[in-house]
Amino acid sequence: MCFIMVGCKYIADIYPMQFVMTAHPCAVGLVLVGTAFFLWVEMFFVVPMIFDTEGVMYKLAWLVAIFVVYNLLGNMLACHRTDSSVKTLPEDRKIPSEEEKPLWNYCDYCQMLVPPRAWHCKLCNVCILRRDHHCIFTASCIGHNNYRYFFWFTSYMMIGTFLALATHFLLFIVNEKVRKYYLIFHISRFFKQVNLQELNPMFIWMNLIFVLNVYAFTFPLVMIAYQIPTLYLNTTFYTQTDLRYNQGLRENFKLIMGSRGLWTFLSPTIKSPLIHDGTQWKTKKSDVTIC
Ligand SMILES: [Zn+2]
Ligand SMILES: [Zn+2]
């Protein structure tokens, strides 16, 4: 995972335009195709082998699946469409007041002063407010205005793939006929050798979707493992050790998720105005509103 990230960063630094034109459609396409694939496999193949398709549980599974996919794709779209660049600031906030001036930094690329915690993104070619990182899966930079959507996008990706994995375990437990198709069943039976006759298309298909599911779950899990300390300590992806802006979990959560806080979990359409415009940050020591 780290190897892929370092490789992507290396290519992006040398060929930013080519990287954006190639990586964005590939990564976004992967999320869309992956979501459609797992939804189809789960709801038309795995879940019908656990619950009766006419029963309440199957209908409930559909409701959960629609809710997860809606939030996954909705937050992905909202993240892409929400601009976090310094260009979104009102005209009077693009210029610092006299007392703010020493805290703002000059960006050589944009040739202007930018607020504290704003960084230039070479791929977007603009400074981003409280820049976290550039995400190829949402084809946008993650910053002050869209971090909420990015967090729930990765969270729902993790929830969706976790639920898909859970259905495999449930199927393994409740369906004796299908159990023998899982490779893990043979491994669990003291490394019993797999009979060649059992290597039928069903055996290959079941294990293929299971392995793909494990990979699909691992990726958002790693992303969330990075995001939770960011949210908890009000840091960013590239400034994990900078604890100056940590105002405590409750305050940090509102600063990043907006005034509605945890309610934003329910839908990307829930209005949750941010507490400030991303130019004024309280520091832990001084508690002054200008850094
Ligand atoms: Zn800049
Ligand atoms: Zn960017």
PDB file of C-alpha atoms and ligand atoms in Angstrom:
ATOM      1  CA  MET A   1       0.000   0.000   0.000  1.00  0.00           C
ATOM      2  CA  CYS A   2       2.783   2.435   1.005  1.00  0.00           C
ATOM      3  CA  PHE A   3       4.746   1.379  -2.083  1.00  0.00           C
ATOM      4  CA  ILE A   4       1.791   2.329  -4.334  1.00  0.00           C
ATOM      5  CA  MET A   5       1.349   5.681  -2.558  1.00  0.00           C
ATOM      6  CA  VAL A   6       5.043   6.579  -2.777  1.00  0.00           C
ATOM      7  CA  GLY A   7       5.114   5.538  -6.453  1.00  0.00           C
ATOM      8  CA  CYS A   8       2.019   7.645  -7.238  1.00  0.00           C
ATOM      9  CA  LYS A   9       3.506  10.657  -5.437  1.00  0.00           C
ATOM     10  CA  TYR A  10       6.780  10.290  -7.336  1.00  0.00           C
ATOM     11  CA  ILE A  11       5.034  10.190 -10.736  1.00  0.00           C
ATOM     12  CA  ALA A  12       2.637  13.011  -9.736  1.00  0.00           C
ATOM     13  CA  ASP A  13       5.571  15.271  -8.808  1.00  0.00           C
ATOM     14  CA  ILE A  14       7.281  14.784 -12.180  1.00  0.00           C
ATOM     15  CA  TYR A  15       4.267  14.597 -14.524  1.00  0.00           C
ATOM     16  CA  PRO A  16       1.344  16.312 -12.688  1.00  0.00           C
ATOM     17  CA  MET A  17      -0.930  16.866 -15.706  1.00  0.00           C
ATOM     18  CA  GLN A  18      -0.451  13.383 -17.156  1.00  0.00           C
ATOM     19  CA  PHE A  19      -0.964  11.880 -13.690  1.00  0.00           C
ATOM     20  CA  VAL A  20      -4.274  13.723 -13.183  1.00  0.00           C
ATOM     21  CA  MET A  21      -5.530  12.773 -16.675  1.00  0.00           C
ATOM     22  CA  THR A  22      -4.728   9.092 -16.130  1.00  0.00           C
ATOM     23  CA  ALA A  23      -5.128   8.451 -12.402  1.00  0.00           C
ATOM     24  CA  HIS A  24      -8.426  10.311 -11.893  1.00  0.00           C
ATOM     25  CA  PRO A  25     -10.565   8.374 -14.424  1.00  0.00           C
ATOM     26  CA  CYS A  26      -8.920   5.062 -13.466  1.00  0.00           C
ATOM     27  CA  ALA A  27      -9.410   5.563  -9.703  1.00  0.00           C
ATOM     28  CA  VAL A  28     -12.961   6.956  -9.972  1.00  0.00           C
ATOM     29  CA  GLY A  29     -13.844   4.159 -12.440  1.00  0.00           C
ATOM     30  CA  LEU A  30     -12.456   1.582 -10.013  1.00  0.00           C
ATOM     31  CA  VAL A  31     -14.720   2.858  -7.209  1.00  0.00           C
ATOM     32  CA  LEU A  32     -17.810   2.938  -9.462  1.00  0.00           C
ATOM     33  CA  VAL A  33     -17.212  -0.477 -11.039  1.00  0.00           C
ATOM     34  CA  GLY A  34     -16.211  -1.960  -7.659  1.00  0.00           C
ATOM     35  CA  THR A  35     -19.353  -0.628  -5.972  1.00  0.00           C
ATOM     36  CA  ALA A  36     -21.612  -1.942  -8.760  1.00  0.00           C
ATOM     37  CA  PHE A  37     -19.816  -5.309  -8.731  1.00  0.00           C
ATOM     38  CA  PHE A  38     -20.091  -5.867  -4.974  1.00  0.00           C
ATOM     39  CA  LEU A  39     -23.712  -4.684  -4.892  1.00  0.00           C
ATOM     40  CA  TRP A  40     -24.590  -7.144  -7.658  1.00  0.00           C
ATOM     41  CA  VAL A  41     -22.638 -10.054  -6.174  1.00  0.00           C
ATOM     42  CA  GLU A  42     -24.019  -9.497  -2.682  1.00  0.00           C
ATOM     43  CA  MET A  43     -27.671  -8.876  -3.465  1.00  0.00           C
ATOM     44  CA  PHE A  44     -28.121 -11.363  -6.318  1.00  0.00           C
ATOM     45  CA  PHE A  45     -25.707 -14.093  -5.342  1.00  0.00           C
ATOM     46  CA  VAL A  46     -24.469 -14.207  -1.722  1.00  0.00           C
ATOM     47  CA  VAL A  47     -27.423 -12.848   0.305  1.00  0.00           C
ATOM     48  CA  PRO A  48     -30.073 -14.994  -1.539  1.00  0.00           C
ATOM     49  CA  MET A  49     -28.128 -18.075  -0.351  1.00  0.00           C
ATOM     50  CA  ILE A  50     -28.591 -16.868   3.271  1.00  0.00           C
ATOM     51  CA  PHE A  51     -32.106 -15.378   3.339  1.00  0.00           C
ATOM     52  CA  ASP A  52     -35.308 -16.223   1.482  1.00  0.00           C
ATOM     53  CA  THR A  53     -35.681 -13.642  -1.305  1.00  0.00           C
ATOM     54  CA  GLU A  54     -39.373 -13.289  -0.420  1.00  0.00           C
ATOM     55  CA  GLY A  55     -38.683 -12.730   3.282  1.00  0.00           C
ATOM     56  CA  VAL A  56     -38.283  -9.617   5.452  1.00  0.00           C
ATOM     57  CA  MET A  57     -34.555 -10.140   6.033  1.00  0.00           C
ATOM     58  CA  TYR A  58     -33.773 -10.003   2.312  1.00  0.00           C
ATOM     59  CA  LYS A  59     -35.769  -6.776   1.940  1.00  0.00           C
ATOM     60  CA  LEU A  60     -33.951  -5.371   4.985  1.00  0.00           C
ATOM     61  CA  ALA A  61     -30.619  -6.307   3.390  1.00  0.00           C
ATOM     62  CA  TRP A  62     -31.652  -4.341   0.287  1.00  0.00           C
ATOM     63  CA  LEU A  63     -32.474  -1.283   2.424  1.00  0.00           C
ATOM     64  CA  VAL A  64     -29.059  -1.442   4.138  1.00  0.00           C
ATOM     65  CA  ALA A  65     -27.291  -1.923   0.773  1.00  0.00           C
ATOM     66  CA  ILE A  66     -29.081   1.070  -0.790  1.00  0.00           C
ATOM     67  CA  PHE A  67     -28.325   3.249   2.258  1.00  0.00           C
ATOM     68  CA  VAL A  68     -24.604   2.350   2.156  1.00  0.00           C
ATOM     69  CA  VAL A  69     -24.253   2.806  -1.619  1.00  0.00           C
ATOM     70  CA  TYR A  70     -26.199   6.102  -1.509  1.00  0.00           C
ATOM     71  CA  ASN A  71     -23.877   7.481   1.182  1.00  0.00           C
ATOM     72  CA  LEU A  72     -20.744   6.105  -0.456  1.00  0.00           C
ATOM     73  CA  LEU A  73     -21.451   7.588  -3.890  1.00  0.00           C
ATOM     74  CA  GLY A  74     -23.245  10.680  -2.520  1.00  0.00           C
ATOM     75  CA  ASN A  75     -20.290  11.654  -0.324  1.00  0.00           C
ATOM     76  CA  MET A  76     -17.880  10.870  -3.156  1.00  0.00           C
ATOM     77  CA  LEU A  77     -19.775  13.200  -5.496  1.00  0.00           C
ATOM     78  CA  ALA A  78     -20.168  15.921  -2.837  1.00  0.00           C
ATOM     79  CA  CYS A  79     -16.448  15.685  -2.053  1.00  0.00           C
ATOM     80  CA  HIS A  80     -15.577  16.112  -5.733  1.00  0.00           C
ATOM     81  CA  ARG A  81     -17.951  19.037  -6.196  1.00  0.00           C
ATOM     82  CA  THR A  82     -17.004  20.959  -3.028  1.00  0.00           C
ATOM     83  CA  ASP A  83     -14.090  23.265  -3.694  1.00  0.00           C
ATOM     84  CA  SER A  84     -11.712  23.830  -0.772  1.00  0.00           C
ATOM     85  CA  SER A  85      -9.357  26.202  -2.556  1.00  0.00           C
ATOM     86  CA  VAL A  86      -8.532  29.725  -1.413  1.00  0.00           C
ATOM     87  CA  LYS A  87     -10.551  30.907  -4.441  1.00  0.00           C
ATOM     88  CA  THR A  88     -13.749  30.058  -2.537  1.00  0.00           C
ATOM     89  CA  LEU A  89     -13.034  32.740   0.098  1.00  0.00           C
ATOM     90  CA  PRO A  90     -15.072  35.930  -0.080  1.00  0.00           C
ATOM     91  CA  GLU A  91     -13.085  38.783  -1.646  1.00  0.00           C
ATOM     92  CA  ASP A  92     -12.562  40.558   1.690  1.00  0.00           C
ATOM     93  CA  ARG A  93     -11.113  37.377   3.259  1.00  0.00           C
ATOM     94  CA  LYS A  94      -8.576  36.755   0.480  1.00  0.00           C
ATOM     95  CA  ILE A  95      -6.501  39.553   1.982  1.00  0.00           C
ATOM     96  CA  PRO A  96      -5.348  39.267   5.613  1.00  0.00           C
ATOM     97  CA  SER A  97      -5.984  41.972   8.170  1.00  0.00           C
ATOM     98  CA  GLU A  98      -2.910  43.735   9.587  1.00  0.00           C
ATOM     99  CA  GLU A  99      -2.798  41.498  12.668  1.00  0.00           C
ATOM    100  CA  GLU A 100      -3.217  38.339  10.568  1.00  0.00           C
ATOM    101  CA  LYS A 101      -0.509  39.250   8.060  1.00  0.00           C
ATOM    102  CA  PRO A 102       2.477  37.775   9.981  1.00  0.00           C
ATOM    103  CA  LEU A 103       0.658  34.417  10.158  1.00  0.00           C
ATOM    104  CA  TRP A 104      -0.161  34.122   6.475  1.00  0.00           C
ATOM    105  CA  ASN A 105       2.335  32.542   4.058  1.00  0.00           C
ATOM    106  CA  TYR A 106       3.314  33.644   0.592  1.00  0.00           C
ATOM    107  CA  CYS A 107       2.715  31.045  -2.130  1.00  0.00           C
ATOM    108  CA  ASP A 108       5.252  31.317  -4.955  1.00  0.00           C
ATOM    109  CA  TYR A 109       2.960  29.443  -7.361  1.00  0.00           C
ATOM    110  CA  CYS A 110      -0.229  31.442  -6.690  1.00  0.00           C
ATOM    111  CA  GLN A 111       1.813  34.605  -6.015  1.00  0.00           C
ATOM    112  CA  MET A 112      -0.372  35.657  -3.127  1.00  0.00           C
ATOM    113  CA  LEU A 113      -0.618  35.423   0.648  1.00  0.00           C
ATOM    114  CA  VAL A 114      -2.545  32.385   1.854  1.00  0.00           C
ATOM    115  CA  PRO A 115      -4.033  31.617   5.318  1.00  0.00           C
ATOM    116  CA  PRO A 116      -2.371  29.386   7.930  1.00  0.00           C
ATOM    117  CA  ARG A 117      -2.715  25.653   7.135  1.00  0.00           C
ATOM    118  CA  ALA A 118      -3.334  26.375   3.425  1.00  0.00           C
ATOM    119  CA  TRP A 119      -0.931  24.488   1.098  1.00  0.00           C
ATOM    120  CA  HIS A 120      -0.367  24.591  -2.607  1.00  0.00           C
ATOM    121  CA  CYS A 121      -1.426  21.478  -4.565  1.00  0.00           C
ATOM    122  CA  LYS A 122       0.600  20.929  -7.717  1.00  0.00           C
ATOM    123  CA  LEU A 123      -2.116  18.739  -9.217  1.00  0.00           C
ATOM    124  CA  CYS A 124      -4.921  21.287  -8.676  1.00  0.00           C
ATOM    125  CA  ASN A 125      -2.490  24.186  -9.187  1.00  0.00           C
ATOM    126  CA  VAL A 126      -4.070  26.199  -6.385  1.00  0.00           C
ATOM    127  CA  CYS A 127      -3.707  26.598  -2.611  1.00  0.00           C
ATOM    128  CA  ILE A 128      -6.166  24.531  -0.567  1.00  0.00           C
ATOM    129  CA  LEU A 129      -7.558  25.657   2.807  1.00  0.00           C
ATOM    130  CA  ARG A 130      -6.384  23.327   5.602  1.00  0.00           C
ATOM    131  CA  ARG A 131      -5.086  21.001   2.908  1.00  0.00           C
ATOM    132  CA  ASP A 132      -5.103  17.332   3.860  1.00  0.00           C
ATOM    133  CA  HIS A 133      -4.087  15.564   0.653  1.00  0.00           C
ATOM    134  CA  HIS A 134      -5.037  15.115  -3.009  1.00  0.00           C
ATOM    135  CA  CYS A 135      -7.427  12.190  -3.456  1.00  0.00           C
ATOM    136  CA  ILE A 136      -7.492  10.447  -6.849  1.00  0.00           C
ATOM    137  CA  PHE A 137     -10.623   8.457  -5.885  1.00  0.00           C
ATOM    138  CA  THR A 138     -12.718  11.622  -5.595  1.00  0.00           C
ATOM    139  CA  ALA A 139     -10.629  13.472  -8.225  1.00  0.00           C
ATOM    140  CA  SER A 140     -10.240  16.419  -5.863  1.00  0.00           C
ATOM    141  CA  CYS A 141      -8.118  17.922  -3.147  1.00  0.00           C
ATOM    142  CA  ILE A 142      -9.274  17.239   0.399  1.00  0.00           C
ATOM    143  CA  GLY A 143      -9.362  20.370   2.528  1.00  0.00           C
ATOM    144  CA  HIS A 144     -11.377  22.505   4.926  1.00  0.00           C
ATOM    145  CA  ASN A 145     -14.653  22.567   2.935  1.00  0.00           C
ATOM    146  CA  ASN A 146     -14.914  18.930   1.814  1.00  0.00           C
ATOM    147  CA  TYR A 147     -13.152  16.902   4.496  1.00  0.00           C
ATOM    148  CA  ARG A 148     -16.517  15.879   5.970  1.00  0.00           C
ATOM    149  CA  TYR A 149     -17.543  14.211   2.699  1.00  0.00           C
ATOM    150  CA  PHE A 150     -14.189  12.502   2.283  1.00  0.00           C
ATOM    151  CA  PHE A 151     -14.336  11.045   5.814  1.00  0.00           C
ATOM    152  CA  TRP A 152     -17.809   9.588   5.315  1.00  0.00           C
ATOM    153  CA  PHE A 153     -16.921   8.390   1.799  1.00  0.00           C
ATOM    154  CA  THR A 154     -14.067   6.269   3.172  1.00  0.00           C
ATOM    155  CA  SER A 155     -16.160   5.270   6.206  1.00  0.00           C
ATOM    156  CA  TYR A 156     -19.008   3.981   4.022  1.00  0.00           C
ATOM    157  CA  MET A 157     -16.529   2.198   1.766  1.00  0.00           C
ATOM    158  CA  MET A 158     -15.247   0.420   4.863  1.00  0.00           C
ATOM    159  CA  ILE A 159     -18.764  -0.267   6.225  1.00  0.00           C
ATOM    160  CA  GLY A 160     -19.968  -1.609   2.856  1.00  0.00           C
ATOM    161  CA  THR A 161     -17.021  -3.936   2.320  1.00  0.00           C
ATOM    162  CA  PHE A 162     -17.166  -5.044   5.976  1.00  0.00           C
ATOM    163  CA  LEU A 163     -20.865  -5.953   5.623  1.00  0.00           C
ATOM    164  CA  ALA A 164     -20.062  -7.825   2.409  1.00  0.00           C
ATOM    165  CA  LEU A 165     -17.369  -9.787   4.261  1.00  0.00           C
ATOM    166  CA  ALA A 166     -19.815 -10.430   7.105  1.00  0.00           C
ATOM    167  CA  THR A 167     -22.301 -12.006   4.650  1.00  0.00           C
ATOM    168  CA  HIS A 168     -19.576 -14.435   3.525  1.00  0.00           C
ATOM    169  CA  PHE A 169     -19.000 -15.521   7.127  1.00  0.00           C
ATOM    170  CA  LEU A 170     -22.743 -15.812   7.687  1.00  0.00           C
ATOM    171  CA  LEU A 171     -23.095 -17.893   4.518  1.00  0.00           C
ATOM    172  CA  PHE A 172     -20.201 -20.071   5.682  1.00  0.00           C
ATOM    173  CA  ILE A 173     -21.968 -20.714   8.996  1.00  0.00           C
ATOM    174  CA  VAL A 174     -25.566 -21.219   7.856  1.00  0.00           C
ATOM    175  CA  ASN A 175     -25.244 -22.906   4.456  1.00  0.00           C
ATOM    176  CA  GLU A 176     -23.613 -26.332   4.666  1.00  0.00           C
ATOM    177  CA  LYS A 177     -23.820 -26.952   0.924  1.00  0.00           C
ATOM    178  CA  VAL A 178     -21.917 -23.772   0.029  1.00  0.00           C
ATOM    179  CA  ARG A 179     -19.424 -24.045   2.910  1.00  0.00           C
ATOM    180  CA  LYS A 180     -17.331 -26.653   1.095  1.00  0.00           C
ATOM    181  CA  TYR A 181     -16.669 -24.195  -1.744  1.00  0.00           C
ATOM    182  CA  TYR A 182     -14.661 -21.904   0.511  1.00  0.00           C
ATOM    183  CA  LEU A 183     -10.942 -22.586   0.564  1.00  0.00           C
ATOM    184  CA  ILE A 184     -10.891 -21.556   4.221  1.00  0.00           C
ATOM    185  CA  PHE A 185     -13.141 -24.567   4.966  1.00  0.00           C
ATOM    186  CA  HIS A 186     -10.472 -26.957   3.680  1.00  0.00           C
ATOM    187  CA  ILE A 187      -7.684 -25.095   5.461  1.00  0.00           C
ATOM    188  CA  SER A 188      -9.647 -25.175   8.696  1.00  0.00           C
ATOM    189  CA  ARG A 189      -9.905 -28.958   8.379  1.00  0.00           C
ATOM    190  CA  PHE A 190      -6.229 -29.461   9.178  1.00  0.00           C
ATOM    191  CA  PHE A 191      -4.961 -28.563   5.708  1.00  0.00           C
ATOM    192  CA  LYS A 192      -7.020 -31.259   4.035  1.00  0.00           C
ATOM    193  CA  GLN A 193      -5.982 -31.491   0.430  1.00  0.00           C
ATOM    194  CA  VAL A 194      -8.502 -30.023  -1.966  1.00  0.00           C
ATOM    195  CA  ASN A 195     -10.046 -32.663  -4.190  1.00  0.00           C
ATOM    196  CA  LEU A 196      -9.486 -31.715  -7.841  1.00  0.00           C
ATOM    197  CA  GLN A 197     -13.153 -32.458  -8.487  1.00  0.00           C
ATOM    198  CA  GLU A 198     -14.003 -29.644  -6.071  1.00  0.00           C
ATOM    199  CA  LEU A 199     -12.105 -27.144  -8.227  1.00  0.00           C
ATOM    200  CA  ASN A 200     -15.224 -26.367 -10.219  1.00  0.00           C
ATOM    201  CA  PRO A 201     -16.253 -22.863 -11.398  1.00  0.00           C
ATOM    202  CA  MET A 202     -18.298 -22.364  -8.201  1.00  0.00           C
ATOM    203  CA  PHE A 203     -15.220 -23.028  -6.043  1.00  0.00           C
ATOM    204  CA  ILE A 204     -13.116 -20.564  -8.046  1.00  0.00           C
ATOM    205  CA  TRP A 205     -15.889 -17.924  -8.119  1.00  0.00           C
ATOM    206  CA  MET A 206     -16.609 -18.071  -4.366  1.00  0.00           C
ATOM    207  CA  ASN A 207     -12.958 -17.755  -3.422  1.00  0.00           C
ATOM    208  CA  LEU A 208     -12.324 -15.054  -6.024  1.00  0.00           C
ATOM    209  CA  ILE A 209     -15.101 -12.785  -4.709  1.00  0.00           C
ATOM    210  CA  PHE A 210     -14.010 -13.484  -1.135  1.00  0.00           C
ATOM    211  CA  VAL A 211     -10.381 -12.482  -1.843  1.00  0.00           C
ATOM    212  CA  LEU A 212     -11.517  -9.385  -3.792  1.00  0.00           C
ATOM    213  CA  ASN A 213     -13.707  -8.497  -0.819  1.00  0.00           C
ATOM    214  CA  VAL A 214     -10.776  -8.789   1.604  1.00  0.00           C
ATOM    215  CA  TYR A 215      -8.711  -6.440  -0.603  1.00  0.00           C
ATOM    216  CA  ALA A 216     -11.637  -4.024  -0.985  1.00  0.00           C
ATOM    217  CA  PHE A 217     -12.025  -3.921   2.809  1.00  0.00           C
ATOM    218  CA  THR A 218      -8.319  -3.474   3.569  1.00  0.00           C
ATOM    219  CA  PHE A 219      -7.946  -0.336   1.464  1.00  0.00           C
ATOM    220  CA  PRO A 220     -10.557   1.889   3.227  1.00  0.00           C
ATOM    221  CA  LEU A 221      -9.484   0.378   6.560  1.00  0.00           C
ATOM    222  CA  VAL A 222      -5.951   1.745   6.030  1.00  0.00           C
ATOM    223  CA  MET A 223      -7.375   5.097   4.904  1.00  0.00           C
ATOM    224  CA  ILE A 224      -9.577   5.322   8.012  1.00  0.00           C
ATOM    225  CA  ALA A 225      -6.619   4.366  10.212  1.00  0.00           C
ATOM    226  CA  TYR A 226      -4.944   7.551   8.916  1.00  0.00           C
ATOM    227  CA  GLN A 227      -8.085   9.690   9.163  1.00  0.00           C
ATOM    228  CA  ILE A 228      -9.096   8.900  12.755  1.00  0.00           C
ATOM    229  CA  PRO A 229      -5.985  10.498  14.363  1.00  0.00           C
ATOM    230  CA  THR A 230      -6.447  13.434  11.953  1.00  0.00           C
ATOM    231  CA  LEU A 231      -9.984  13.953  13.203  1.00  0.00           C
ATOM    232  CA  TYR A 232      -9.137  13.223  16.836  1.00  0.00           C
ATOM    233  CA  LEU A 233      -6.182  15.637  16.985  1.00  0.00           C
ATOM    234  CA  ASN A 234      -7.142  18.160  14.262  1.00  0.00           C
ATOM    235  CA  THR A 235      -4.011  17.463  12.234  1.00  0.00           C
ATOM    236  CA  THR A 236      -3.685  16.695   8.512  1.00  0.00           C
ATOM    237  CA  PHE A 237      -2.304  13.779   6.494  1.00  0.00           C
ATOM    238  CA  TYR A 238       1.081  15.478   6.053  1.00  0.00           C
ATOM    239  CA  THR A 239       1.222  17.169   9.486  1.00  0.00           C
ATOM    240  CA  GLN A 240       0.377  14.295  11.816  1.00  0.00           C
ATOM    241  CA  THR A 241       2.782  15.537  14.506  1.00  0.00           C
ATOM    242  CA  ASP A 242       1.608  19.155  14.519  1.00  0.00           C
ATOM    243  CA  LEU A 243      -0.711  19.247  17.538  1.00  0.00           C
ATOM    244  CA  ARG A 244      -1.016  23.046  17.793  1.00  0.00           C
ATOM    245  CA  TYR A 245      -4.603  23.109  16.539  1.00  0.00           C
ATOM    246  CA  ASN A 246      -5.966  20.349  18.758  1.00  0.00           C
ATOM    247  CA  GLN A 247      -8.999  21.736  20.617  1.00  0.00           C
ATOM    248  CA  GLY A 248     -10.252  18.440  22.038  1.00  0.00           C
ATOM    249  CA  LEU A 249     -12.303  15.758  20.299  1.00  0.00           C
ATOM    250  CA  ARG A 250     -15.694  17.468  20.528  1.00  0.00           C
ATOM    251  CA  GLU A 251     -14.456  20.833  19.209  1.00  0.00           C
ATOM    252  CA  ASN A 252     -12.251  19.235  16.513  1.00  0.00           C
ATOM    253  CA  PHE A 253     -15.199  17.175  15.287  1.00  0.00           C
ATOM    254  CA  LYS A 254     -17.378  20.278  14.917  1.00  0.00           C
ATOM    255  CA  LEU A 255     -14.565  22.231  13.239  1.00  0.00           C
ATOM    256  CA  ILE A 256     -14.189  19.514  10.612  1.00  0.00           C
ATOM    257  CA  MET A 257     -17.745  18.131  10.271  1.00  0.00           C
ATOM    258  CA  GLY A 258     -19.622  21.401  10.789  1.00  0.00           C
ATOM    259  CA  SER A 259     -22.281  22.457  13.297  1.00  0.00           C
ATOM    260  CA  ARG A 260     -24.397  19.273  12.912  1.00  0.00           C
ATOM    261  CA  GLY A 261     -21.403  17.063  13.795  1.00  0.00           C
ATOM    262  CA  LEU A 262     -22.236  13.344  13.848  1.00  0.00           C
ATOM    263  CA  TRP A 263     -25.601  13.832  12.073  1.00  0.00           C
ATOM    264  CA  THR A 264     -23.647  14.231   8.817  1.00  0.00           C
ATOM    265  CA  PHE A 265     -23.206  10.446   8.982  1.00  0.00           C
ATOM    266  CA  LEU A 266     -26.799  10.004   7.795  1.00  0.00           C
ATOM    267  CA  SER A 267     -26.586  11.751   4.439  1.00  0.00           C
ATOM    268  CA  PRO A 268     -24.320  14.031   2.384  1.00  0.00           C
ATOM    269  CA  THR A 269     -27.362  16.288   1.844  1.00  0.00           C
ATOM    270  CA  ILE A 270     -27.638  17.192   5.561  1.00  0.00           C
ATOM    271  CA  LYS A 271     -26.697  20.852   5.926  1.00  0.00           C
ATOM    272  CA  SER A 272     -23.849  21.284   8.405  1.00  0.00           C
ATOM    273  CA  PRO A 273     -22.301  24.748   8.056  1.00  0.00           C
ATOM    274  CA  LEU A 274     -18.644  24.959   8.991  1.00  0.00           C
ATOM    275  CA  ILE A 275     -17.843  27.040  12.071  1.00  0.00           C
ATOM    276  CA  HIS A 276     -15.407  29.310  10.188  1.00  0.00           C
ATOM    277  CA  ASP A 277     -14.117  29.953   6.680  1.00  0.00           C
ATOM    278  CA  GLY A 278     -10.793  28.108   7.110  1.00  0.00           C
ATOM    279  CA  THR A 279      -8.593  31.167   7.549  1.00  0.00           C
ATOM    280  CA  GLN A 280      -8.618  31.536  11.341  1.00  0.00           C
ATOM    281  CA  TRP A 281      -7.396  28.702  13.515  1.00  0.00           C
ATOM    282  CA  LYS A 282      -7.226  28.661  17.304  1.00  0.00           C
ATOM    283  CA  THR A 283      -3.985  27.293  18.662  1.00  0.00           C
ATOM    284  CA  LYS A 284      -3.842  25.091  21.722  1.00  0.00           C
ATOM    285  CA  LYS A 285      -1.469  27.295  23.758  1.00  0.00           C
ATOM    286  CA  SER A 286      -2.613  30.810  23.011  1.00  0.00           C
ATOM    287  CA  ASP A 287      -6.282  30.111  22.312  1.00  0.00           C
ATOM    288  CA  VAL A 288      -6.058  33.093  20.007  1.00  0.00           C
ATOM    289  CA  THR A 289      -8.301  33.017  16.959  1.00  0.00           C
ATOM    290  CA  ILE A 290      -5.738  34.153  14.423  1.00  0.00           C
ATOM    291  CA  CYS A 291      -3.338  31.245  14.023  1.00  0.00           C
TER     292      CYS A 291
HETATM  293 ZN    ZN B   1      -0.597  28.240  -4.093  1.00  0.00          ZN
HETATM  294 ZN    ZN B   2      -5.094  18.762  -5.357  1.00  0.00          ZN
END
